[in-house]
């Protein structure tokens, strides 16, 4: 071993240089060996993908009719929910506007008031539920179509077709 300051030849067990007095430090121990990561252990099944690591592969969209049905279900959810909510608001207002006087040919009373208000509130809640359930049903259709598409892409990538 040599002194880093004066280049004097020293024994391997020396703690300081006999020529210049420089304190010698032991060389740092080698870093511990890390077990290979999963990425290093995994065998390469095919050549690198042509689309690179960041761009996903393009896949043919299947089930065009189901996608159309899902869009129509969303439209039906919005229109049906809105109509039921508007009808419920109309019932609520009509029930609140009814009086207990019987001057008209139709007899109105407290029953009309409470029936209109309660019926209107029930119809509004029903309209909200119709919207939520129809819209969620359309979204579930998209979820299952996406699962199928992802399964198909994964199968093609694993087989090395892409």
Coordinates of N, CA and C in Angstrom, one line a residue:
X1 N 0.8 -1.2 0.0 CA 0.0 0.0 0.0 C 0.9 1.2 0.0
X2 N 0.4 2.3 -0.7 CA 1.2 3.5 -0.8 C 0.5 4.7 0.0
X3 N 1.3 5.6 0.5 CA 0.8 6.7 1.2 C 0.2 7.7 0.2
X4 N -1.1 8.2 0.4 CA -1.7 9.1 -0.6 C -1.0 10.4 -0.7
X5 N -0.2 10.8 0.3 CA 0.4 12.1 0.3 C 1.8 12.1 -0.3
X6 N 2.7 11.2 0.3 CA 4.1 11.2 -0.1 C 4.5 10.0 -1.0
X7 N 3.5 9.1 -1.2 CA 3.7 7.9 -2.1 C 4.8 6.9 -1.5
X8 N 5.0 7.0 -0.1 CA 5.9 6.0 0.5 C 5.3 4.7 0.6
X9 N 6.1 3.6 0.4 CA 5.6 2.3 0.5 C 5.4 1.9 1.9
X10 N 4.2 1.4 2.2 CA 3.8 1.1 3.6 C 3.3 -0.3 3.7
X11 N 3.4 -1.0 4.9 CA 2.8 -2.3 5.0 C 1.2 -2.2 5.0
X12 N 0.6 -3.3 4.7 CA -0.9 -3.3 4.5 C -1.6 -3.0 5.9
X13 N -0.9 -3.2 7.0 CA -1.5 -3.0 8.3 C -1.3 -1.7 8.9
X14 N -0.5 -0.8 8.2 CA -0.1 0.5 8.7 C -1.4 1.4 8.9
X15 N -1.4 2.2 10.0 CA -2.5 3.1 10.3 C -2.1 4.6 10.0
X16 N -0.8 4.8 9.9 CA -0.3 6.1 9.5 C 1.0 6.0 8.8
X17 N 1.4 7.0 8.0 CA 2.6 7.0 7.2 C 3.8 7.3 8.1
X18 N 4.9 6.5 8.0 CA 6.1 6.7 8.8 C 6.9 7.9 8.2
X19 N 6.7 8.2 7.0 CA 7.5 9.3 6.4 C 6.9 10.7 6.6
X20 N 5.6 10.9 6.4 CA 5.0 12.2 6.5 C 4.0 12.3 7.7
X21 N 3.6 11.2 8.3 CA 2.7 11.2 9.5 C 1.3 11.3 9.1
X22 N 0.9 11.1 7.9 CA -0.5 11.2 7.5 C -1.2 9.9 8.1
X23 N -2.4 10.2 8.7 CA -3.2 9.1 9.2 C -3.9 8.4 8.0
X24 N -3.8 7.1 8.0 CA -4.3 6.3 6.9 C -5.7 5.8 7.3
X25 N -6.6 5.8 6.4 CA -8.0 5.2 6.7 C -8.1 3.9 6.0
X26 N -8.8 3.0 6.6 CA -9.0 1.7 5.9 C -9.9 2.0 4.7
X27 N -9.8 1.2 3.6 CA -10.6 1.4 2.5 C -12.1 1.1 2.8
X28 N -13.0 1.8 2.3 CA -14.4 1.5 2.7 C -14.8 0.1 2.2
X29 N -15.6 -0.6 3.1 CA -16.0 -1.9 2.7 C -16.9 -1.9 1.4
X30 N -16.9 -2.9 0.6 CA -17.7 -2.9 -0.6 C -19.2 -2.9 -0.2
X31 N -20.0 -2.3 -1.0 CA -21.4 -2.2 -0.7 C -22.0 -3.6 -0.7
X32 N -23.0 -3.9 0.2 CA -23.6 -5.2 0.2 C -24.3 -5.5 -1.1
X33 N -24.2 -6.8 -1.4 CA -24.9 -7.2 -2.7 C -26.4 -7.2 -2.5
X34 N -27.1 -6.5 -3.4 CA -28.5 -6.5 -3.4 C -29.1 -7.7 -4.2
X35 N -30.1 -8.3 -3.7 CA -30.7 -9.4 -4.5 C -31.3 -8.8 -5.8
X36 N -31.2 -9.5 -6.9 CA -31.7 -8.9 -8.1 C -33.2 -8.6 -8.0
X37 N -33.6 -7.5 -8.6 CA -35.0 -7.1 -8.6 C -35.8 -8.0 -9.5
X38 N -37.1 -7.9 -9.4 CA -38.0 -8.7 -10.2 C -37.8 -8.4 -11.7
X39 N -37.5 -7.1 -12.0 CA -37.3 -6.7 -13.4 C -36.1 -7.4 -14.0
X40 N -35.1 -7.6 -13.1 CA -33.8 -8.3 -13.6 C -34.0 -9.8 -13.7
X41 N -34.9 -10.4 -12.9 CA -35.1 -11.8 -12.9 C -36.0 -12.2 -14.1
X42 N -36.9 -11.3 -14.5 CA -38.0 -11.7 -15.4 C -37.3 -12.0 -16.8
X43 N -37.7 -13.1 -17.4 CA -37.1 -13.4 -18.7 C -37.8 -12.5 -19.8
X44 N -37.1 -12.1 -20.8 CA -37.6 -11.3 -21.9 C -38.4 -12.3 -22.8
X45 N -39.6 -12.0 -23.1 CA -40.4 -13.0 -23.9 C -40.4 -12.6 -25.3
X46 N -40.2 -11.3 -25.6 CA -40.2 -10.9 -27.0 C -39.4 -9.7 -27.2
X47 N -39.3 -9.2 -28.4 CA -38.5 -8.0 -28.7 C -39.2 -6.8 -28.1
X48 N -38.5 -5.7 -27.9 CA -39.1 -4.5 -27.3 C -40.2 -4.1 -28.2
X49 N -41.2 -3.5 -27.6 CA -42.4 -3.1 -28.3 C -42.2 -2.0 -29.3
X50 N -42.8 -1.9 -30.4 CA -42.5 -0.9 -31.4 C -43.1 0.5 -30.9
X51 N -44.1 0.5 -30.0 CA -44.7 1.7 -29.7 C -44.0 2.4 -28.5
X52 N -43.0 1.8 -27.9 CA -42.2 2.4 -26.9 C -42.8 2.2 -25.5
X53 N -42.2 2.6 -24.4 CA -42.7 2.4 -23.1 C -43.9 3.3 -22.7
X54 N -44.0 4.4 -23.4 CA -45.1 5.3 -22.9 C -46.4 5.3 -23.7
X55 N -46.3 4.9 -25.0 CA -47.5 4.9 -25.8 C -48.2 3.6 -25.8
X56 N -49.5 3.5 -25.4 CA -50.2 2.2 -25.4 C -50.5 1.8 -26.8
X57 N -50.7 0.5 -26.9 CA -51.0 0.0 -28.3 C -52.5 0.4 -28.6
X58 N -52.7 0.6 -29.9 CA -54.0 0.9 -30.4 C -54.7 -0.4 -30.7
X59 N -56.0 -0.4 -30.3 CA -56.8 -1.7 -30.4 C -58.1 -1.4 -31.2
X60 N -58.5 -2.3 -31.9 CA -59.8 -2.2 -32.7 C -60.9 -2.2 -31.6
X61 N -61.8 -1.2 -31.8 CA -62.9 -1.1 -30.8 C -64.0 -2.1 -31.3
X62 N -64.4 -3.0 -30.4 CA -65.4 -3.9 -30.8 C -66.7 -3.5 -30.1
X63 N -67.8 -4.2 -30.4 CA -69.1 -4.0 -29.8 C -69.7 -2.6 -30.1
X64 N -69.7 -2.2 -31.3 CA -70.2 -0.8 -31.6 C -71.7 -0.7 -31.2
X65 N -72.5 -1.7 -31.4 CA -73.9 -1.6 -31.0 C -74.1 -1.5 -29.5
X66 N -73.3 -2.2 -28.8 CA -73.3 -2.0 -27.3 C -72.9 -0.6 -26.9
X67 N -71.9 -0.1 -27.6 CA -71.5 1.3 -27.2 C -72.7 2.3 -27.6
X68 N -73.4 2.0 -28.7 CA -74.5 2.9 -29.0 C -75.6 2.7 -28.0
X69 N -75.9 1.5 -27.5 CA -76.9 1.3 -26.5 C -76.5 2.0 -25.2
X70 N -75.3 1.9 -24.9 CA -74.8 2.6 -23.6 C -75.0 4.1 -23.8
X71 N -74.7 4.7 -24.9 CA -74.9 6.1 -25.1 C -76.4 6.4 -25.0
X72 N -77.3 5.6 -25.7 CA -78.7 5.8 -25.6 C -79.2 5.7 -24.2
X73 N -78.7 4.8 -23.4 CA -79.1 4.6 -22.0 C -78.7 5.9 -21.2
X74 N -77.6 6.5 -21.5 CA -77.2 7.7 -20.8 C -78.2 8.9 -21.2
X75 N -78.5 8.9 -22.5 CA -79.5 10.0 -22.9 C -80.8 9.7 -22.2
X76 N -81.3 8.5 -22.2 CA -82.6 8.1 -21.5 C -82.5 8.5 -20.1
X77 N -81.4 8.2 -19.4 CA -81.2 8.6 -18.0 C -81.4 10.1 -17.8
X78 N -80.8 10.9 -18.6 CA -80.9 12.3 -18.4 C -82.3 12.8 -18.7
X79 N -82.8 12.4 -19.9 CA -84.2 12.8 -20.2 C -85.2 12.3 -19.3
X80 N -85.2 11.0 -18.9 CA -86.2 10.5 -18.0 C -86.1 11.1 -16.6
X81 N -84.9 11.2 -16.1 CA -84.7 11.8 -14.8 C -85.2 13.2 -14.8
X82 N -84.8 14.0 -15.8 CA -85.3 15.4 -15.9 C -86.8 15.5 -15.9
X83 N -87.4 14.7 -16.8 CA -88.9 14.8 -16.9 C -89.6 14.4 -15.6
X84 N -89.1 13.4 -14.9 CA -89.7 13.0 -13.6 C -89.5 14.1 -12.6
X85 N -88.3 14.7 -12.6 CA -88.1 15.7 -11.6 C -88.9 16.9 -11.9
X86 N -89.1 17.3 -13.1 CA -90.0 18.4 -13.5 C -91.4 18.1 -13.1
X87 N -91.9 16.9 -13.4 CA -93.2 16.5 -13.0 C -93.4 16.5 -11.5
X88 N -92.4 16.1 -10.8 CA -92.5 16.1 -9.3 C -92.5 17.6 -8.8
X89 N -91.8 18.5 -9.4 CA -91.8 19.9 -9.0 C -93.2 20.5 -9.3
X90 N -93.8 20.1 -10.5 CA -95.1 20.6 -10.9 C -96.1 20.1 -9.9
X91 N -96.0 18.8 -9.5 CA -97.0 18.2 -8.5 C -96.8 18.9 -7.1
X92 N -95.6 19.2 -6.8 CA -95.3 19.8 -5.5 C -95.9 21.2 -5.5
X93 N -95.7 22.0 -6.6 CA -96.2 23.3 -6.6 C -97.8 23.3 -6.7
X94 N -98.3 22.4 -7.4 CA -99.8 22.3 -7.5 C -100.4 21.9 -6.2
X95 N -99.7 21.0 -5.5 CA -100.2 20.6 -4.1 C -100.1 21.7 -3.1
X96 N -99.0 22.5 -3.2 CA -98.9 23.6 -2.3 C -99.8 24.7 -2.6
X97 N -100.2 24.8 -3.9 CA -101.2 25.9 -4.3 C -102.6 25.6 -4.0
X98 N -102.9 24.3 -3.7 CA -104.3 24.0 -3.5 C -104.8 24.6 -2.2
X99 N -106.1 24.9 -2.1 CA -106.6 25.6 -0.9 C -107.7 24.7 -0.4
X100 N -108.2 25.1 0.8 CA -109.3 24.3 1.4 C -110.7 24.8 1.0
X101 N -110.8 25.8 0.2 CA -112.1 26.3 -0.2 C -112.6 25.4 -1.3
X102 N -113.9 25.3 -1.4 CA -114.6 24.4 -2.4 C -115.4 25.2 -3.3
X103 N -114.9 26.3 -3.9 CA -115.7 27.1 -4.8 C -115.6 26.5 -6.2
X104 N -114.6 25.8 -6.5 CA -114.4 25.2 -7.9 C -115.3 23.9 -7.9
X105 N -115.5 23.4 -9.2 CA -116.2 22.2 -9.3 C -115.5 21.0 -8.7
X106 N -114.1 21.1 -8.6 CA -113.3 20.0 -8.0 C -113.2 20.3 -6.6
X107 N -113.4 19.4 -5.7 CA -113.3 19.6 -4.3 C -111.8 19.5 -3.9
X108 N -111.3 20.5 -3.3 CA -109.9 20.4 -2.8 C -109.9 20.6 -1.3
X109 N -108.9 20.1 -0.7 CA -108.8 20.2 0.8 C -107.4 19.9 1.2
X110 N -107.3 19.6 2.5 CA -106.0 19.3 3.0 C -105.4 18.0 2.4
X111 N -106.3 17.1 1.9 CA -105.8 15.9 1.3 C -105.1 16.3 0.0
X112 N -105.6 17.2 -0.8 CA -104.9 17.6 -2.0 C -103.6 18.3 -1.7
X113 N -103.6 19.1 -0.7 CA -102.3 19.7 -0.3 C -101.2 18.7 0.0
X114 N -101.6 17.8 1.0 CA -100.6 16.8 1.4 C -100.3 15.8 0.3
X115 N -101.3 15.4 -0.4 CA -101.1 14.5 -1.5 C -100.2 15.0 -2.6
X116 N -100.4 16.3 -2.9 CA -99.6 16.9 -4.0 C -98.2 17.1 -3.5
X117 N -98.0 17.6 -2.3 CA -96.6 17.8 -1.7 C -95.9 16.5 -1.6
X118 N -96.5 15.5 -0.9 CA -95.8 14.2 -0.7 C -95.6 13.5 -2.0
X119 N -96.7 13.5 -2.9 CA -96.5 12.9 -4.2 C -95.4 13.6 -5.0
X120 N -95.3 14.9 -5.0 CA -94.3 15.6 -5.7 C -92.9 15.2 -5.2
X121 N -92.7 15.2 -3.9 CA -91.4 14.8 -3.3 C -91.0 13.4 -3.7
X122 N -92.0 12.5 -3.6 CA -91.8 11.1 -4.0 C -91.4 11.0 -5.5
X123 N -92.0 11.8 -6.4 CA -91.7 11.8 -7.8 C -90.3 12.4 -8.0
X124 N -89.9 13.4 -7.3 CA -88.6 14.0 -7.4 C -87.5 12.9 -7.0
X125 N -87.7 12.3 -5.9 CA -86.8 11.2 -5.5 C -86.7 10.1 -6.5
X126 N -87.9 9.7 -7.0 CA -87.9 8.6 -8.0 C -87.1 9.1 -9.3
X127 N -87.3 10.3 -9.7 CA -86.6 10.8 -10.9 C -85.1 10.8 -10.7
X128 N -84.6 11.1 -9.4 CA -83.2 11.1 -9.2 C -82.7 9.6 -9.2
X129 N -83.4 8.7 -8.6 CA -83.0 7.3 -8.7 C -83.0 6.8 -10.1
X130 N -84.0 7.1 -10.9 CA -84.0 6.7 -12.3 C -82.8 7.2 -13.0
X131 N -82.5 8.4 -12.8 CA -81.3 9.0 -13.5 C -80.0 8.2 -13.0
X132 N -79.8 8.0 -11.7 CA -78.6 7.4 -11.2 C -78.5 5.9 -11.7
X133 N -79.6 5.2 -11.6 CA -79.5 3.8 -12.0 C -79.3 3.6 -13.5
X134 N -80.0 4.3 -14.3 CA -79.8 4.2 -15.8 C -78.4 4.6 -16.2
X135 N -77.9 5.7 -15.6 CA -76.6 6.2 -16.0 C -75.6 5.2 -15.5
X136 N -75.7 4.6 -14.3 CA -74.8 3.6 -13.8 C -74.8 2.4 -14.6
X137 N -76.0 2.0 -15.1 CA -76.1 0.8 -16.0 C -75.3 1.0 -17.2
X138 N -75.4 2.2 -17.8 CA -74.6 2.5 -19.0 C -73.1 2.5 -18.8
X139 N -72.7 3.0 -17.6 CA -71.3 3.0 -17.3 C -70.8 1.6 -17.0
X140 N -71.6 0.7 -16.5 CA -71.2 -0.7 -16.3 C -71.0 -1.4 -17.6
X141 N -71.8 -1.0 -18.6 CA -71.6 -1.6 -19.9 C -70.2 -1.2 -20.4
X142 N -69.9 0.1 -20.2 CA -68.5 0.5 -20.7 C -67.4 -0.2 -19.9
X143 N -67.6 -0.5 -18.6 CA -66.6 -1.2 -17.8 C -66.4 -2.6 -18.3
X144 N -67.4 -3.3 -18.6 CA -67.3 -4.7 -19.1 C -66.6 -4.7 -20.5
X145 N -67.0 -3.7 -21.3 CA -66.3 -3.6 -22.7 C -64.9 -3.3 -22.5
X146 N -64.5 -2.4 -21.6 CA -63.1 -2.1 -21.4 C -62.3 -3.3 -20.8
X147 N -62.9 -4.0 -19.9 CA -62.3 -5.2 -19.4 C -62.0 -6.2 -20.5
X148 N -62.9 -6.4 -21.4 CA -62.7 -7.3 -22.6 C -61.6 -6.8 -23.5
X149 N -61.6 -5.5 -23.7 CA -60.6 -4.9 -24.6 C -59.2 -5.0 -23.9
X150 N -59.1 -4.7 -22.6 CA -57.8 -4.9 -21.9 C -57.3 -6.3 -21.9
X151 N -58.2 -7.2 -21.8 CA -57.9 -8.7 -21.8 C -57.3 -9.0 -23.2
X152 N -58.0 -8.5 -24.2 CA -57.5 -8.8 -25.6 C -56.1 -8.3 -25.8
X153 N -55.9 -7.0 -25.4 CA -54.6 -6.4 -25.6 C -53.5 -7.1 -24.8
X154 N -53.8 -7.5 -23.6 CA -52.8 -8.2 -22.8 C -52.5 -9.6 -23.4
X155 N -53.5 -10.2 -23.9 CA -53.2 -11.5 -24.6 C -52.4 -11.3 -25.8
X156 N -52.6 -10.3 -26.6 CA -51.8 -10.1 -27.8 C -50.4 -9.7 -27.4
X157 N -50.2 -8.9 -26.4 CA -48.9 -8.5 -26.0 C -48.1 -9.7 -25.5
X158 N -48.7 -10.5 -24.7 CA -48.0 -11.7 -24.1 C -47.7 -12.7 -25.2
X159 N -48.5 -12.8 -26.2 CA -48.2 -13.7 -27.3 C -47.2 -13.1 -28.3
X160 N -46.8 -11.9 -28.1 CA -45.8 -11.2 -29.0 C -46.4 -10.8 -30.3
X161 N -47.7 -10.6 -30.5 CA -48.2 -10.3 -31.7 C -48.1 -8.8 -32.0
X162 N -47.9 -8.0 -30.9 CA -47.8 -6.5 -31.1 C -46.5 -6.1 -30.7

